[in-house]
Amino acid sequence: MICLINKNVINMRNLILHHLEAIIESGSVIGACRRLFLSQPALSQYIKRLEAEYGIVIFDRSVSPWKLTEEGEHLLETQRKIQQLDEECRQFFRDRKGLKSGTVRIGSTAYRTATILNPILSVYKKQYPNVIVRIEEGTTQEVAEFADNGKVDCSFVISSMVPSSLESVEIYSEKVLVGLPPNHPYTKRASGEASLEEKFPKVDFKELDGTPFIIMKRGQIFNQYYYDLCQKHRVPPQVVLETQSILTVPALISANVGAALVPSTIADDCMARNVRLFSLGNDVPQNNVSLVWKQGKYQSYALTEFIKTAKEIFLPAFTHQ
């Protein structure tokens, strides 16, 4: 049996997904209209026609911002699956023709984009210049969900947060350190105690009781690490500032805003700003990073080669640690 798919039907399905996601991400019909370049009456009428067509209520309009009903969530998830299957089908045919093209959608935090993804892309794009790379950035938790729900083809995720529905390979590891401002009392005291060979002297987290901390926003693994340490040592949390990007933290510590947990990957930036770094020993786990993708999902040639490139760049160093 040969099934012909009308191109207009595919476009209509993409339109449904595009409009629903715009409303959800914008938090309002007005915000979605700005993104879609539509008038409010036009978008409202479109949603009403959809509801009439499917015989459901898509959004709960009694709350602000609007929320999807259970039926609306099912419709959105179904439209995402339809789009994903269509993209996989098209990519399969491109691969059969031997075309080194297509699209790779990658989930990453802004920090992982700068420290892990950029080195991979510098090699990958030279080898496959016709492949389009789309980066979807979010929190540590969000990028894992992106891979799980099919929003992206693969994501960089903290290994301890990888769900069982995803395949993964560990490619990177970093220590979790605590950075103290130049004028912190412990920094001055420790300067006279540490031996020259100790790059990151050990600090007891209890010694930092009363220290204001810069922390990552909820959904980031470093946010969880901070509150776990406070609970373990019975130290009351003292948060002076929350930030979305770990890359802004060295400058904030250097400006004496507060202390912070930082990955060893940005140790050089911290030390260049006169931030003193300390080890927490076994109080906090090592930060292992995995590249993850959905189990059972068709892997395009472009995705397969991206995973291969990531392994070639990072696995040798990771396995010899």
Short mmCIF file of C-alpha atoms in Angstrom, two decimals:
data_model
loop_
_atom_site.label_atom_id
_atom_site.label_comp_id
_atom_site.label_asym_id
_atom_site.label_seq_id
_atom_site.Cartn_x
_atom_site.Cartn_y
_atom_site.Cartn_z
CA MET A 1 0.00 0.00 0.00
CA ILE A 2 1.25 3.46 -0.90
CA CYS A 3 0.17 6.32 1.34
CA LEU A 4 0.36 9.82 -0.08
CA ILE A 5 0.51 12.63 2.47
CA ASN A 6 -0.96 15.91 1.33
CA LYS A 7 1.60 18.70 1.84
CA ASN A 8 -1.17 21.06 2.98
CA VAL A 9 -2.10 18.59 5.74
CA ILE A 10 1.50 18.57 7.01
CA ASN A 11 1.60 22.36 6.92
CA MET A 12 -1.66 22.52 8.87
CA ARG A 13 -0.29 20.16 11.52
CA ASN A 14 2.84 22.26 11.85
CA LEU A 15 0.61 25.31 12.17
CA ILE A 16 -1.33 23.74 15.04
CA LEU A 17 1.88 22.93 16.91
CA HIS A 18 3.39 26.33 16.14
CA HIS A 19 0.35 28.23 17.45
CA LEU A 20 -0.14 26.13 20.60
CA GLU A 21 3.53 26.36 21.58
CA ALA A 22 3.53 30.12 21.00
CA ILE A 23 0.64 30.56 23.46
CA ILE A 24 2.27 28.29 26.07
CA GLU A 25 5.73 29.85 25.81
CA SER A 26 4.42 33.43 25.73
CA GLY A 27 2.04 32.87 28.62
CA SER A 28 -0.79 34.75 26.91
CA VAL A 29 -2.66 35.13 23.64
CA ILE A 30 -1.40 38.71 23.34
CA GLY A 31 2.22 37.58 23.68
CA ALA A 32 1.65 34.78 21.17
CA CYS A 33 0.14 37.24 18.69
CA ARG A 34 3.31 39.33 18.80
CA ARG A 35 5.43 36.27 18.10
CA LEU A 36 3.16 34.99 15.32
CA PHE A 37 2.45 38.42 13.79
CA LEU A 38 -1.29 37.78 14.08
CA SER A 39 -4.13 39.87 15.43
CA GLN A 40 -5.70 38.74 18.70
CA PRO A 41 -9.14 38.05 17.12
CA ALA A 42 -7.50 35.94 14.39
CA LEU A 43 -5.62 33.74 16.88
CA SER A 44 -8.62 33.43 19.21
CA GLN A 45 -10.83 32.35 16.31
CA TYR A 46 -8.20 29.84 15.20
CA ILE A 47 -8.16 28.21 18.66
CA LYS A 48 -11.98 28.13 18.75
CA ARG A 49 -12.08 26.43 15.33
CA LEU A 50 -9.58 23.83 16.54
CA GLU A 51 -11.68 23.16 19.63
CA ALA A 52 -14.80 22.78 17.49
CA GLU A 53 -13.00 20.46 15.07
CA TYR A 54 -11.75 18.13 17.81
CA GLY A 55 -14.76 18.58 20.10
CA ILE A 56 -12.61 19.55 23.09
CA VAL A 57 -11.55 22.54 25.19
CA ILE A 58 -7.83 23.09 24.60
CA PHE A 59 -7.10 25.83 27.13
CA ASP A 60 -8.42 26.57 30.60
CA ARG A 61 -9.27 30.25 30.21
CA SER A 62 -10.29 30.74 33.85
CA VAL A 63 -6.66 31.10 34.93
CA SER A 64 -3.91 33.48 33.90
CA PRO A 65 -1.78 32.55 32.09
CA TRP A 66 -3.93 30.07 30.18
CA LYS A 67 -3.19 26.42 30.90
CA LEU A 68 -3.69 23.40 28.69
CA THR A 69 -6.51 21.10 29.68
CA GLU A 70 -5.83 17.36 29.78
CA GLU A 71 -7.25 17.10 26.25
CA GLY A 72 -5.12 20.07 25.17
CA GLU A 73 -1.97 18.42 26.50
CA HIS A 74 -2.81 15.25 24.57
CA LEU A 75 -3.37 17.26 21.38
CA LEU A 76 -0.05 19.08 21.79
CA GLU A 77 1.86 15.86 22.47
CA THR A 78 0.24 14.18 19.45
CA GLN A 79 1.15 17.09 17.16
CA ARG A 80 4.76 16.93 18.38
CA LYS A 81 4.88 13.20 17.59
CA ILE A 82 3.43 13.81 14.12
CA GLN A 83 6.04 16.47 13.38
CA GLN A 84 8.83 14.27 14.74
CA LEU A 85 7.75 11.29 12.61
CA ASP A 86 7.55 13.49 9.52
CA GLU A 87 11.05 14.86 10.15
CA GLU A 88 12.43 11.35 10.74
CA CYS A 89 10.81 10.13 7.52
CA ARG A 90 12.30 12.94 5.46
CA GLN A 91 15.72 12.44 7.07
CA PHE A 92 15.57 8.70 6.35
CA PHE A 93 15.11 9.38 2.64
CA ARG A 94 17.95 11.92 2.64
CA ASP A 95 20.20 9.35 4.31
CA ARG A 96 19.21 6.69 1.74
CA LYS A 97 20.32 9.05 -1.02
CA GLY A 98 23.67 9.53 0.71
CA LEU A 99 23.10 13.22 1.31
CA LYS A 100 25.27 14.54 4.13
CA SER A 101 22.65 17.05 5.12
CA GLY A 102 19.70 17.44 7.44
CA THR A 103 19.21 18.95 10.87
CA VAL A 104 20.54 18.09 14.32
CA ARG A 105 18.64 19.57 17.28
CA ILE A 106 20.72 19.74 20.45
CA GLY A 107 19.61 20.50 24.01
CA SER A 108 22.14 22.28 26.19
CA THR A 109 22.51 24.74 29.03
CA ALA A 110 24.25 28.00 28.09
CA TYR A 111 27.26 26.83 30.12
CA ARG A 112 27.50 23.48 28.31
CA THR A 113 27.16 25.26 24.97
CA ALA A 114 30.23 27.35 25.78
CA THR A 115 32.38 24.62 27.34
CA ILE A 116 31.39 21.36 25.60
CA LEU A 117 29.26 22.01 22.52
CA ASN A 118 31.45 24.70 20.94
CA PRO A 119 34.57 22.47 20.68
CA ILE A 120 32.45 19.71 19.11
CA LEU A 121 30.80 22.04 16.59
CA SER A 122 34.12 23.54 15.49
CA VAL A 123 35.10 20.06 14.24
CA TYR A 124 31.66 18.80 13.20
CA LYS A 125 30.73 21.79 11.01
CA LYS A 126 33.98 21.52 9.06
CA GLN A 127 33.17 17.91 8.20
CA TYR A 128 29.44 18.43 7.59
CA PRO A 129 28.89 22.04 6.47
CA ASN A 130 25.46 21.25 4.99
CA VAL A 131 23.99 20.01 8.28
CA ILE A 132 21.87 22.59 10.10
CA VAL A 133 22.49 22.64 13.87
CA ARG A 134 19.74 23.99 16.10
CA ILE A 135 20.48 24.57 19.78
CA GLU A 136 17.66 24.56 22.32
CA GLU A 137 18.93 26.01 25.60
CA GLY A 138 17.32 25.49 28.99
CA THR A 139 18.04 24.47 32.56
CA THR A 140 19.74 21.19 33.45
CA GLN A 141 16.35 19.60 34.06
CA GLU A 142 14.73 21.08 30.95
CA VAL A 143 17.35 19.82 28.50
CA ALA A 144 16.85 16.26 29.79
CA GLU A 145 13.10 16.67 29.19
CA PHE A 146 13.78 18.04 25.68
CA ALA A 147 15.50 14.78 24.70
CA ASP A 148 12.85 12.66 26.39
CA ASN A 149 9.86 14.33 24.70
CA GLY A 150 11.48 14.58 21.26
CA LYS A 151 11.95 18.34 21.19
CA VAL A 152 15.64 17.72 20.43
CA ASP A 153 17.63 14.80 19.01
CA CYS A 154 20.19 14.75 21.81
CA SER A 155 21.11 16.70 24.95
CA PHE A 156 23.99 17.24 27.31
CA VAL A 157 22.71 16.12 30.72
CA ILE A 158 24.22 15.58 34.18
CA SER A 159 24.61 11.79 34.41
CA SER A 160 22.70 11.50 37.69
CA MET A 161 19.67 13.14 36.03
CA VAL A 162 19.42 10.86 32.97
CA PRO A 163 15.99 9.13 32.84
CA SER A 164 15.81 5.41 32.01
CA SER A 165 14.03 6.16 28.71
CA LEU A 166 17.21 7.70 27.26
CA GLU A 167 20.37 6.11 25.94
CA SER A 168 23.55 7.83 27.06
CA VAL A 169 27.32 7.95 26.97
CA GLU A 170 29.40 9.77 29.59
CA ILE A 171 31.86 12.10 27.91
CA TYR A 172 32.96 14.68 30.46
CA SER A 173 33.72 15.12 34.14
CA GLU A 174 34.45 18.09 36.39
CA LYS A 175 34.89 18.74 40.10
CA VAL A 176 32.50 20.91 42.09
CA LEU A 177 34.41 23.61 43.99
CA VAL A 178 33.44 26.51 46.20
CA GLY A 179 34.66 29.96 45.21
CA LEU A 180 35.15 32.61 47.89
CA PRO A 181 35.48 36.38 47.43
CA PRO A 182 38.92 37.94 47.93
CA ASN A 183 37.84 39.62 51.19
CA HIS A 184 36.23 36.55 52.78
CA PRO A 185 37.69 35.83 56.27
CA TYR A 186 38.29 32.15 55.46
CA THR A 187 40.25 33.08 52.32
CA LYS A 188 42.65 35.20 54.35
CA ARG A 189 43.06 32.53 57.02
CA ALA A 190 43.52 29.67 54.55
CA SER A 191 46.20 31.57 52.61
CA GLY A 192 48.62 30.99 55.45
CA GLU A 193 47.64 27.35 56.00
CA ALA A 194 47.63 25.85 52.49
CA SER A 195 50.74 24.17 51.11
CA LEU A 196 52.07 25.25 47.72
CA GLU A 197 51.07 21.98 46.02
CA GLU A 198 47.43 22.33 47.07
CA LYS A 199 45.69 23.92 44.12
CA PHE A 200 42.28 23.55 45.76
CA PRO A 201 42.64 23.22 49.56
CA LYS A 202 39.79 21.42 51.31
CA VAL A 203 37.22 23.44 53.22
CA ASP A 204 34.61 22.20 55.68
CA PHE A 205 31.25 23.60 54.53
CA LYS A 206 30.33 24.28 58.18
CA GLU A 207 33.11 26.88 58.23
CA LEU A 208 31.09 28.87 55.70
CA ASP A 209 28.03 29.19 57.94
CA GLY A 210 26.73 32.75 57.61
CA THR A 211 28.37 33.30 54.22
CA PRO A 212 26.03 34.78 51.59
CA PHE A 213 25.88 32.56 48.49
CA ILE A 214 25.21 33.18 44.83
CA ILE A 215 23.22 30.19 43.59
CA MET A 216 21.85 28.92 40.31
CA LYS A 217 18.13 29.06 39.65
CA ARG A 218 15.90 26.11 40.43
CA GLY A 219 16.21 23.32 37.87
CA GLN A 220 20.00 23.66 37.69
CA ILE A 221 22.11 20.94 39.31
CA PHE A 222 24.26 23.48 41.21
CA ASN A 223 21.12 24.77 42.92
CA GLN A 224 20.46 21.25 44.18
CA TYR A 225 24.08 20.82 45.30
CA TYR A 226 23.90 23.98 47.44
CA TYR A 227 20.71 23.03 49.25
CA ASP A 228 21.94 19.45 49.75
CA LEU A 229 25.10 20.80 51.43
CA CYS A 230 23.07 23.10 53.67
CA GLN A 231 20.82 20.23 54.73
CA LYS A 232 23.71 17.82 55.29
CA HIS A 233 25.66 20.24 57.51
CA ARG A 234 22.59 21.89 59.06
CA VAL A 235 23.67 25.28 57.78
CA PRO A 236 20.79 27.73 57.16
CA PRO A 237 20.74 28.74 53.47
CA GLN A 238 21.77 32.34 52.95
CA VAL A 239 21.10 33.27 49.34
CA VAL A 240 22.10 36.74 48.22
CA LEU A 241 21.48 36.30 44.48
CA GLU A 242 20.15 33.77 41.95
CA THR A 243 21.47 33.60 38.40
CA GLN A 244 20.61 31.62 35.28
CA SER A 245 24.17 31.30 33.94
CA ILE A 246 27.16 29.86 35.77
CA LEU A 247 29.39 31.87 33.41
CA THR A 248 28.44 35.10 35.22
CA VAL A 249 29.41 33.73 38.63
CA PRO A 250 33.22 34.36 38.65
CA ALA A 251 32.69 38.10 38.12
CA LEU A 252 30.04 38.21 40.85
CA ILE A 253 32.30 36.44 43.37
CA SER A 254 35.19 38.73 42.45
CA ALA A 255 32.96 41.75 43.12
CA ASN A 256 32.40 40.42 46.68
CA VAL A 257 28.70 39.77 46.05
CA GLY A 258 29.00 36.36 47.69
CA ALA A 259 30.48 32.88 47.54
CA ALA A 260 29.31 30.23 45.06
CA LEU A 261 29.66 26.62 44.00
CA VAL A 262 31.50 26.49 40.67
CA PRO A 263 32.64 23.75 38.27
CA SER A 264 36.37 23.17 37.89
CA THR A 265 35.94 23.83 34.15
CA ILE A 266 35.83 27.58 34.85
CA ALA A 267 38.58 27.50 37.50
CA ASP A 268 40.99 29.49 35.32
CA ASP A 269 38.44 32.28 34.88
CA CYS A 270 37.84 32.35 38.64
CA MET A 271 41.52 32.51 39.54
CA ALA A 272 42.15 35.21 36.93
CA ARG A 273 39.61 37.30 38.86
CA ASN A 274 41.34 36.66 42.21
CA VAL A 275 38.62 34.24 43.35
CA ARG A 276 39.98 31.65 45.80
CA LEU A 277 38.81 28.10 45.08
CA PHE A 278 38.41 25.30 47.61
CA SER A 279 37.58 21.62 47.39
CA LEU A 280 34.58 20.21 49.25
CA GLY A 281 36.04 16.69 49.25
CA ASN A 282 33.38 13.98 49.19
CA ASP A 283 30.65 16.35 50.38
CA VAL A 284 29.49 16.87 46.80
CA PRO A 285 29.63 14.38 43.90
CA GLN A 286 31.79 14.80 40.84
CA ASN A 287 29.86 16.37 37.99
CA ASN A 288 29.72 13.81 35.17
CA VAL A 289 28.09 14.88 31.91
CA SER A 290 26.39 12.52 29.45
CA LEU A 291 25.26 12.94 25.87
CA VAL A 292 21.76 11.44 25.73
CA TRP A 293 19.21 10.53 23.05
CA LYS A 294 15.83 8.78 22.92
CA GLN A 295 15.81 4.99 22.95
CA GLY A 296 14.33 3.38 19.85
CA LYS A 297 14.20 6.62 17.87
CA TYR A 298 15.57 6.65 14.32
CA GLN A 299 19.09 8.07 14.33
CA SER A 300 19.81 10.13 11.26
CA TYR A 301 23.23 10.08 9.65
CA ALA A 302 23.74 13.66 10.86
CA LEU A 303 22.96 12.70 14.48
CA THR A 304 25.08 9.54 14.36
CA GLU A 305 28.07 11.53 13.15
CA PHE A 306 27.51 14.22 15.80
CA ILE A 307 27.56 11.60 18.58
CA LYS A 308 30.67 10.06 17.01
CA THR A 309 32.42 13.46 16.89
CA ALA A 310 31.54 14.18 20.54
CA LYS A 311 33.00 10.83 21.61
CA GLU A 312 36.20 11.37 19.62
CA ILE A 313 36.80 14.76 21.22
CA PHE A 314 35.94 14.07 24.86
CA LEU A 315 36.03 10.31 25.55
CA PRO A 316 39.84 9.85 25.48
CA ALA A 317 40.34 12.48 28.22
CA PHE A 318 37.33 11.24 30.22
CA THR A 319 38.37 7.56 30.25
CA HIS A 320 41.92 8.41 31.38
CA GLN A 321 40.87 10.45 34.41
#
